[in-house]
Amino acid sequence: MNLTLEALQILDAIDRKGSFAAAAAALDKVPSAITYSIRKLEEDLDVLLYDRRGHRAKLTTAGEELLLQGRHLLNAAQELENRVKRAASGWEAELRIVMDGLIHFDDLIPLIKEFEQQGCDTRIRISEEVLSGVWESMVSGRADLAIGAAYDGPDAIRMQGEFQTRLLGNVDWVFAVSPTHPLANAPEPVTLSVLQAHRAIAVGDTGLTLPSMTAGLLRGQDTLTVPTMQAKLAAQLAGLGCGHLPRRIALPYLRAGTLIEKQTEGSRPGGNNRIVWRNSNKGKALHWFLQKLNDPVVQRMLIGN
């Protein structure tokens, strides 16, 4: 290959400093070495990079293209060097966090801000899934840490012993309907047979390969499936159906009277939400988040109890 990072650095320095002489001073080289490197690069590429006909050498169209694309290569090389150094120090180049739809991203922001103060340059990538989709992200390797994973995970995953889990907290659920919904005036506790006659609003499981999970639905019940917890809230406010909501999400609307809490027969959806990570991951960024997620104050902030 005729291109070298050193040649691209010289080309970049000439453009930034404005002249061959200034670039030489910046790179701690003699001017003749800079001139030789550029002429050697032109010969190797068989392309004229500078138009030297005027008082001052100017980049040709080919030279401008090499400078533009070369800077991308220089940035990539610098990023690679930084990643190697981070890996050697024990900090991951990137930490991928998947959170269940029950977790509000806004509640993660204080943690992310505090993590930035570590000065480790680990990139944080956050995604959102629902129910088995959270576990699927971990199994497929798309995520390093799951926050709010529902239940204990599919049996096949627990038997592998590849993951560790820890309880994050139990969600306080409330069965709520709009004042205009037929169940608003139903005698309490509302029986399962009465519930089954009314449409439920459910957030769809985003998993594609693992067995689907459901929460709080009755067999044979008509269901409107929506993409997010906020969409579920909106549907129930509009009287499109009924269902359980996390109390912290429903509370302002219960107080305002735009939702009504109803006592029902049977149990509420399971509140067993967990933190999940891979045994083999020993990175410092993951360890930092695991320590923070073990703090009861942080757990209450995320679960909302």
mmCIF file of C-alpha atoms in Angstrom:
data_model
loop_
_atom_site.group_PDB
_atom_site.id
_atom_site.type_symbol
_atom_site.label_atom_id
_atom_site.label_comp_id
_atom_site.label_asym_id
_atom_site.label_seq_id
_atom_site.Cartn_x
_atom_site.Cartn_y
_atom_site.Cartn_z
ATOM 1 C CA MET A 1 0.000 0.000 0.000
ATOM 2 C CA ASN A 2 1.402 3.414 -1.002
ATOM 3 C CA LEU A 3 -0.523 5.372 1.635
ATOM 4 C CA THR A 4 0.815 5.614 5.162
ATOM 5 C CA LEU A 5 -0.629 7.282 8.247
ATOM 6 C CA GLU A 6 2.521 9.405 8.451
ATOM 7 C CA ALA A 7 1.970 10.750 4.936
ATOM 8 C CA LEU A 8 -1.664 11.573 5.789
ATOM 9 C CA GLN A 9 -0.545 13.322 8.974
ATOM 10 C CA ILE A 10 1.847 15.467 6.944
ATOM 11 C CA LEU A 11 -0.863 16.342 4.436
ATOM 12 C CA ASP A 12 -3.201 17.243 7.297
ATOM 13 C CA ALA A 13 -0.562 19.386 9.046
ATOM 14 C CA ILE A 14 0.213 21.361 5.876
ATOM 15 C CA ASP A 15 -3.463 22.213 5.463
ATOM 16 C CA ARG A 16 -3.988 23.101 9.140
ATOM 17 C CA LYS A 17 -0.790 25.160 9.493
ATOM 18 C CA GLY A 18 -0.978 26.843 6.100
ATOM 19 C CA SER A 19 2.474 26.023 4.720
ATOM 20 C CA PHE A 20 5.117 23.318 4.364
ATOM 21 C CA ALA A 21 7.439 25.178 6.742
ATOM 22 C CA ALA A 22 4.810 25.570 9.447
ATOM 23 C CA ALA A 23 3.852 21.910 9.127
ATOM 24 C CA ALA A 24 7.511 20.932 9.510
ATOM 25 C CA ALA A 25 7.757 22.940 12.725
ATOM 26 C CA ALA A 26 4.546 21.411 14.089
ATOM 27 C CA LEU A 27 5.728 17.871 13.317
ATOM 28 C CA ASP A 28 9.292 18.541 14.524
ATOM 29 C CA LYS A 29 10.767 17.861 11.087
ATOM 30 C CA VAL A 30 12.963 19.834 8.705
ATOM 31 C CA PRO A 31 11.111 21.449 5.754
ATOM 32 C CA SER A 32 13.015 19.326 3.231
ATOM 33 C CA ALA A 33 11.647 16.155 4.868
ATOM 34 C CA ILE A 34 8.076 17.436 4.437
ATOM 35 C CA THR A 35 8.719 18.318 0.778
ATOM 36 C CA TYR A 36 10.295 14.922 0.135
ATOM 37 C CA SER A 37 7.388 13.054 1.765
ATOM 38 C CA ILE A 38 4.805 14.845 -0.373
ATOM 39 C CA ARG A 39 6.755 14.301 -3.611
ATOM 40 C CA LYS A 40 7.260 10.631 -2.692
ATOM 41 C CA LEU A 41 3.523 10.282 -2.068
ATOM 42 C CA GLU A 42 2.733 11.859 -5.434
ATOM 43 C CA GLU A 43 5.128 9.471 -7.165
ATOM 44 C CA ASP A 44 3.730 6.420 -5.370
ATOM 45 C CA LEU A 45 0.158 7.372 -6.201
ATOM 46 C CA ASP A 46 1.065 8.703 -9.657
ATOM 47 C CA VAL A 47 -1.153 11.710 -8.874
ATOM 48 C CA LEU A 48 -0.363 15.412 -8.556
ATOM 49 C CA LEU A 49 -1.511 16.524 -5.084
ATOM 50 C CA TYR A 50 -0.333 20.165 -5.197
ATOM 51 C CA ASP A 51 -0.465 22.786 -7.921
ATOM 52 C CA ARG A 52 2.869 24.576 -7.533
ATOM 53 C CA ARG A 53 2.483 27.106 -10.366
ATOM 54 C CA GLY A 54 1.597 30.056 -8.149
ATOM 55 C CA HIS A 55 3.340 31.820 -5.299
ATOM 56 C CA ARG A 56 1.897 29.245 -2.921
ATOM 57 C CA ALA A 57 1.288 25.523 -3.516
ATOM 58 C CA LYS A 58 -2.421 24.684 -3.558
ATOM 59 C CA LEU A 59 -4.143 21.337 -3.294
ATOM 60 C CA THR A 60 -5.443 19.894 -6.535
ATOM 61 C CA THR A 61 -8.883 18.264 -6.674
ATOM 62 C CA ALA A 62 -7.193 14.900 -6.075
ATOM 63 C CA GLY A 63 -5.252 16.373 -3.165
ATOM 64 C CA GLU A 64 -8.424 17.760 -1.584
ATOM 65 C CA GLU A 65 -10.112 14.344 -1.870
ATOM 66 C CA LEU A 66 -7.108 12.596 -0.318
ATOM 67 C CA LEU A 67 -7.065 15.114 2.538
ATOM 68 C CA LEU A 68 -10.811 14.726 3.178
ATOM 69 C CA GLN A 69 -10.818 10.937 3.165
ATOM 70 C CA GLY A 70 -7.416 10.742 4.834
ATOM 71 C CA ARG A 71 -8.734 12.612 7.844
ATOM 72 C CA HIS A 72 -11.381 9.932 8.264
ATOM 73 C CA LEU A 73 -8.595 7.338 8.333
ATOM 74 C CA LEU A 74 -6.576 9.371 10.832
ATOM 75 C CA ASN A 75 -9.604 9.700 13.108
ATOM 76 C CA ALA A 76 -10.305 5.977 12.814
ATOM 77 C CA ALA A 77 -6.683 5.163 13.619
ATOM 78 C CA GLN A 78 -6.783 7.423 16.676
ATOM 79 C CA GLU A 79 -10.024 5.834 17.826
ATOM 80 C CA LEU A 80 -8.509 2.370 17.373
ATOM 81 C CA GLU A 81 -5.503 3.396 19.442
ATOM 82 C CA ASN A 82 -7.785 4.735 22.174
ATOM 83 C CA ARG A 83 -9.840 1.530 22.175
ATOM 84 C CA VAL A 84 -6.730 -0.616 22.516
ATOM 85 C CA LYS A 85 -5.555 1.501 25.443
ATOM 86 C CA ARG A 86 -8.984 1.309 27.087
ATOM 87 C CA ALA A 87 -9.043 -2.460 26.637
ATOM 88 C CA ALA A 88 -5.616 -2.725 28.247
ATOM 89 C CA SER A 89 -6.847 -0.651 31.196
ATOM 90 C CA GLY A 90 -9.904 -2.882 31.700
ATOM 91 C CA TRP A 91 -12.486 -0.336 30.475
ATOM 92 C CA GLU A 92 -14.705 -1.519 27.642
ATOM 93 C CA ALA A 93 -14.741 0.390 24.367
ATOM 94 C CA GLU A 94 -18.549 0.186 24.490
ATOM 95 C CA LEU A 95 -21.140 -0.950 27.032
ATOM 96 C CA ARG A 96 -24.516 -1.918 25.566
ATOM 97 C CA ILE A 97 -27.451 -1.641 27.941
ATOM 98 C CA VAL A 98 -30.928 -2.955 27.151
ATOM 99 C CA MET A 99 -33.766 -1.796 29.366
ATOM 100 C CA ASP A 100 -37.283 -3.136 29.634
ATOM 101 C CA GLY A 101 -40.074 -0.776 28.611
ATOM 102 C CA LEU A 102 -40.978 -0.422 32.300
ATOM 103 C CA ILE A 103 -37.823 1.581 32.907
ATOM 104 C CA HIS A 104 -37.902 5.281 32.033
ATOM 105 C CA PHE A 105 -34.830 6.495 30.179
ATOM 106 C CA ASP A 106 -35.092 9.774 32.110
ATOM 107 C CA ASP A 107 -34.366 7.825 35.296
ATOM 108 C CA LEU A 108 -31.115 6.497 33.803
ATOM 109 C CA ILE A 109 -29.771 9.957 33.008
ATOM 110 C CA PRO A 110 -28.345 10.648 36.510
ATOM 111 C CA LEU A 111 -26.440 7.347 36.333
ATOM 112 C CA ILE A 112 -25.056 8.149 32.896
ATOM 113 C CA LYS A 113 -23.946 11.604 34.022
ATOM 114 C CA GLU A 114 -22.189 10.118 37.038
ATOM 115 C CA PHE A 115 -20.530 7.498 34.837
ATOM 116 C CA GLU A 116 -19.144 10.224 32.572
ATOM 117 C CA GLN A 117 -17.178 11.540 35.531
ATOM 118 C CA GLN A 118 -15.071 8.352 35.480
ATOM 119 C CA GLY A 119 -13.284 9.759 32.421
ATOM 120 C CA CYS A 120 -12.895 6.316 30.851
ATOM 121 C CA ASP A 121 -14.329 7.178 27.396
ATOM 122 C CA THR A 122 -16.406 3.996 27.315
ATOM 123 C CA ARG A 123 -19.293 4.529 24.909
ATOM 124 C CA ILE A 124 -22.777 3.779 26.251
ATOM 125 C CA ARG A 125 -25.371 2.355 23.848
ATOM 126 C CA ILE A 126 -28.921 2.012 25.199
ATOM 127 C CA SER A 127 -31.801 0.117 23.604
ATOM 128 C CA GLU A 128 -35.318 -0.751 24.737
ATOM 129 C CA GLU A 129 -37.119 -4.084 24.498
ATOM 130 C CA VAL A 130 -40.152 -5.656 26.155
ATOM 131 C CA LEU A 131 -40.465 -8.966 28.049
ATOM 132 C CA SER A 132 -38.611 -11.775 26.199
ATOM 133 C CA GLY A 133 -37.037 -9.203 23.867
ATOM 134 C CA VAL A 134 -34.816 -8.117 26.774
ATOM 135 C CA TRP A 135 -33.573 -11.675 27.332
ATOM 136 C CA GLU A 136 -33.143 -12.170 23.599
ATOM 137 C CA SER A 137 -30.828 -9.146 23.435
ATOM 138 C CA MET A 138 -28.616 -10.759 26.058
ATOM 139 C CA VAL A 139 -28.623 -14.224 24.472
ATOM 140 C CA SER A 140 -27.826 -12.879 20.994
ATOM 141 C CA GLY A 141 -24.948 -10.766 22.326
ATOM 142 C CA ARG A 142 -26.560 -7.465 21.361
ATOM 143 C CA ALA A 143 -26.420 -6.264 24.972
ATOM 144 C CA ASP A 144 -23.990 -6.583 27.869
ATOM 145 C CA LEU A 145 -26.354 -5.540 30.655
ATOM 146 C CA ALA A 146 -30.132 -5.779 31.002
ATOM 147 C CA ILE A 147 -32.066 -3.554 33.391
ATOM 148 C CA GLY A 148 -35.604 -4.553 34.344
ATOM 149 C CA ALA A 149 -35.712 -7.977 32.683
ATOM 150 C CA ALA A 150 -39.056 -9.627 33.417
ATOM 151 C CA TYR A 151 -39.247 -12.743 35.591
ATOM 152 C CA ASP A 152 -36.291 -15.144 35.851
ATOM 153 C CA GLY A 153 -35.860 -15.656 32.119
ATOM 154 C CA PRO A 154 -36.729 -18.650 29.923
ATOM 155 C CA ASP A 155 -35.802 -22.091 31.293
ATOM 156 C CA ALA A 156 -33.271 -22.677 28.515
ATOM 157 C CA ILE A 157 -31.337 -19.594 29.586
ATOM 158 C CA ARG A 158 -31.328 -20.411 33.282
ATOM 159 C CA MET A 159 -29.996 -23.907 32.569
ATOM 160 C CA GLN A 160 -27.021 -22.581 30.585
ATOM 161 C CA GLY A 161 -25.454 -20.875 33.582
ATOM 162 C CA GLU A 162 -24.017 -18.243 31.223
ATOM 163 C CA PHE A 163 -25.771 -15.320 32.894
ATOM 164 C CA GLN A 164 -26.016 -13.895 36.361
ATOM 165 C CA THR A 165 -29.172 -12.172 37.544
ATOM 166 C CA ARG A 166 -30.088 -10.051 40.526
ATOM 167 C CA LEU A 167 -33.413 -8.675 41.678
ATOM 168 C CA LEU A 168 -33.879 -5.025 40.772
ATOM 169 C CA GLY A 169 -37.211 -4.605 42.518
ATOM 170 C CA ASN A 170 -40.904 -5.399 42.466
ATOM 171 C CA VAL A 171 -43.204 -3.143 40.477
ATOM 172 C CA ASP A 172 -46.371 -1.956 42.204
ATOM 173 C CA TRP A 173 -49.146 -2.516 39.668
ATOM 174 C CA VAL A 174 -52.601 -0.953 39.647
ATOM 175 C CA PHE A 175 -55.592 -2.063 37.569
ATOM 176 C CA ALA A 176 -56.984 1.117 36.022
ATOM 177 C CA VAL A 177 -59.698 2.184 33.608
ATOM 178 C CA SER A 178 -61.037 5.424 32.206
ATOM 179 C CA PRO A 179 -64.117 6.897 33.944
ATOM 180 C CA THR A 180 -65.950 6.296 30.655
ATOM 181 C CA HIS A 181 -65.063 2.594 30.558
ATOM 182 C CA PRO A 182 -67.861 0.091 31.437
ATOM 183 C CA LEU A 183 -65.737 -1.332 34.271
ATOM 184 C CA ALA A 184 -65.548 2.065 36.000
ATOM 185 C CA ASN A 185 -68.818 1.367 37.824
ATOM 186 C CA ALA A 186 -68.466 -2.408 38.134
ATOM 187 C CA PRO A 187 -68.821 -3.910 41.656
ATOM 188 C CA GLU A 188 -65.535 -4.747 43.353
ATOM 189 C CA PRO A 189 -63.627 -6.897 43.356
ATOM 190 C CA VAL A 190 -64.168 -7.277 39.629
ATOM 191 C CA THR A 191 -64.400 -10.987 38.865
ATOM 192 C CA LEU A 192 -62.236 -12.698 36.267
ATOM 193 C CA SER A 193 -65.292 -13.598 34.210
ATOM 194 C CA VAL A 194 -66.295 -9.934 34.033
ATOM 195 C CA LEU A 195 -62.738 -8.879 33.148
ATOM 196 C CA GLN A 196 -62.550 -11.449 30.389
ATOM 197 C CA ALA A 197 -65.462 -9.802 28.605
ATOM 198 C CA HIS A 198 -63.528 -6.548 28.160
ATOM 199 C CA ARG A 199 -60.596 -5.731 25.918
ATOM 200 C CA ALA A 200 -57.188 -5.611 27.573
ATOM 201 C CA ILE A 201 -54.431 -3.209 26.553
ATOM 202 C CA ALA A 202 -51.032 -4.914 26.434
ATOM 203 C CA VAL A 203 -47.521 -3.868 25.487
ATOM 204 C CA GLY A 204 -46.282 -6.267 22.834
ATOM 205 C CA ASP A 205 -43.434 -8.676 23.544
ATOM 206 C CA THR A 206 -40.559 -7.652 21.243
ATOM 207 C CA GLY A 207 -38.826 -11.039 21.259
ATOM 208 C CA LEU A 208 -38.572 -12.867 17.938
ATOM 209 C CA THR A 209 -36.984 -16.223 18.780
ATOM 210 C CA LEU A 210 -37.639 -16.920 22.469
ATOM 211 C CA PRO A 211 -41.049 -18.018 23.765
ATOM 212 C CA SER A 212 -43.307 -14.984 24.168
ATOM 213 C CA MET A 213 -44.162 -13.693 27.631
ATOM 214 C CA THR A 214 -47.416 -12.139 28.757
ATOM 215 C CA ALA A 215 -48.377 -10.328 31.933
ATOM 216 C CA GLY A 216 -51.855 -9.877 33.407
ATOM 217 C CA LEU A 217 -53.819 -11.253 30.431
ATOM 218 C CA LEU A 218 -56.635 -13.781 30.654
ATOM 219 C CA ARG A 219 -57.007 -16.704 28.277
ATOM 220 C CA GLY A 220 -59.349 -15.813 25.426
ATOM 221 C CA GLN A 221 -59.486 -12.107 26.337
ATOM 222 C CA ASP A 222 -59.689 -9.624 23.476
ATOM 223 C CA THR A 223 -56.438 -7.669 23.366
ATOM 224 C CA LEU A 224 -55.201 -4.438 21.830
ATOM 225 C CA THR A 225 -51.413 -4.698 21.580
ATOM 226 C CA VAL A 226 -49.425 -1.452 21.623
ATOM 227 C CA PRO A 227 -45.679 -0.773 21.281
ATOM 228 C CA THR A 228 -44.805 1.018 24.547
ATOM 229 C CA MET A 229 -45.990 1.583 28.102
ATOM 230 C CA GLN A 230 -46.777 5.194 27.221
ATOM 231 C CA ALA A 231 -48.997 3.965 24.378
ATOM 232 C CA LYS A 232 -50.737 1.602 26.808
ATOM 233 C CA LEU A 233 -51.381 4.497 29.178
ATOM 234 C CA ALA A 234 -52.792 6.611 26.340
ATOM 235 C CA ALA A 235 -55.073 3.784 25.196
ATOM 236 C CA GLN A 236 -56.457 3.267 28.696
ATOM 237 C CA LEU A 237 -56.959 7.001 29.192
ATOM 238 C CA ALA A 238 -58.948 6.997 25.955
ATOM 239 C CA GLY A 239 -61.175 4.193 27.235
ATOM 240 C CA LEU A 240 -60.025 1.726 24.575
ATOM 241 C CA GLY A 241 -59.502 -1.023 27.114
ATOM 242 C CA CYS A 242 -58.388 -1.950 30.604
ATOM 243 C CA GLY A 243 -55.302 -3.355 32.257
ATOM 244 C CA HIS A 244 -52.581 -3.045 34.837
ATOM 245 C CA LEU A 245 -50.212 -0.083 34.863
ATOM 246 C CA PRO A 246 -47.210 0.608 37.076
ATOM 247 C CA ARG A 247 -48.593 2.728 39.911
ATOM 248 C CA ARG A 248 -45.978 5.435 39.441
ATOM 249 C CA ILE A 249 -47.116 5.917 35.830
ATOM 250 C CA ALA A 250 -50.816 5.859 36.685
ATOM 251 C CA LEU A 251 -50.648 7.912 39.887
ATOM 252 C CA PRO A 252 -50.978 11.449 38.414
ATOM 253 C CA TYR A 253 -54.028 10.340 36.423
ATOM 254 C CA LEU A 254 -55.577 8.542 39.398
ATOM 255 C CA ARG A 255 -55.227 11.746 41.394
ATOM 256 C CA ALA A 256 -56.702 13.811 38.561
ATOM 257 C CA GLY A 257 -59.627 11.402 38.144
ATOM 258 C CA THR A 258 -58.830 10.586 34.516
ATOM 259 C CA LEU A 259 -58.108 7.004 35.589
ATOM 260 C CA ILE A 260 -59.946 4.957 38.203
ATOM 261 C CA GLU A 261 -58.325 2.166 40.213
ATOM 262 C CA LYS A 262 -60.363 -1.031 40.444
ATOM 263 C CA GLN A 263 -59.819 -3.978 42.759
ATOM 264 C CA THR A 264 -59.890 -7.276 40.922
ATOM 265 C CA GLU A 265 -59.907 -10.968 41.683
ATOM 266 C CA GLY A 266 -56.661 -12.831 41.188
ATOM 267 C CA SER A 267 -53.091 -11.635 41.341
ATOM 268 C CA ARG A 268 -51.500 -8.721 39.584
ATOM 269 C CA PRO A 269 -48.732 -9.179 37.005
ATOM 270 C CA GLY A 270 -45.475 -10.472 38.426
ATOM 271 C CA GLY A 271 -43.234 -7.672 39.656
ATOM 272 C CA ASN A 272 -40.033 -9.671 39.604
ATOM 273 C CA ASN A 273 -37.796 -7.439 37.490
ATOM 274 C CA ARG A 274 -34.114 -8.269 37.312
ATOM 275 C CA ILE A 275 -30.653 -7.098 36.312
ATOM 276 C CA VAL A 276 -28.899 -9.516 33.961
ATOM 277 C CA TRP A 277 -25.281 -9.736 32.827
ATOM 278 C CA ARG A 278 -22.937 -12.296 31.299
ATOM 279 C CA ASN A 279 -20.573 -14.193 33.620
ATOM 280 C CA SER A 280 -17.631 -13.814 31.260
ATOM 281 C CA ASN A 281 -17.795 -10.017 31.150
ATOM 282 C CA LYS A 282 -15.225 -8.588 33.582
ATOM 283 C CA GLY A 283 -15.160 -5.032 32.233
ATOM 284 C CA LYS A 284 -14.827 -2.091 34.590
ATOM 285 C CA ALA A 285 -17.771 -0.197 33.065
ATOM 286 C CA LEU A 286 -20.116 -3.137 33.635
ATOM 287 C CA HIS A 287 -18.789 -3.520 37.186
ATOM 288 C CA TRP A 288 -19.423 0.187 37.836
ATOM 289 C CA PHE A 289 -23.054 -0.045 36.721
ATOM 290 C CA LEU A 290 -23.621 -3.255 38.682
ATOM 291 C CA GLN A 291 -22.399 -1.545 41.842
ATOM 292 C CA LYS A 292 -24.686 1.435 41.271
ATOM 293 C CA LEU A 293 -27.671 -0.787 40.486
ATOM 294 C CA ASN A 294 -27.168 -2.503 43.831
ATOM 295 C CA ASP A 295 -27.952 0.782 45.618
ATOM 296 C CA PRO A 296 -31.531 0.714 47.041
ATOM 297 C CA VAL A 297 -31.911 4.421 46.214
ATOM 298 C CA VAL A 298 -31.093 3.773 42.563
ATOM 299 C CA GLN A 299 -33.394 0.740 42.515
ATOM 300 C CA ARG A 300 -36.297 2.794 43.851
ATOM 301 C CA MET A 301 -35.568 5.503 41.298
ATOM 302 C CA LEU A 302 -35.751 3.011 38.402
ATOM 303 C CA ILE A 303 -38.690 0.933 39.611
ATOM 304 C CA GLY A 304 -40.551 3.908 41.044
ATOM 305 C CA ASN A 305 -41.771 2.454 44.321
#
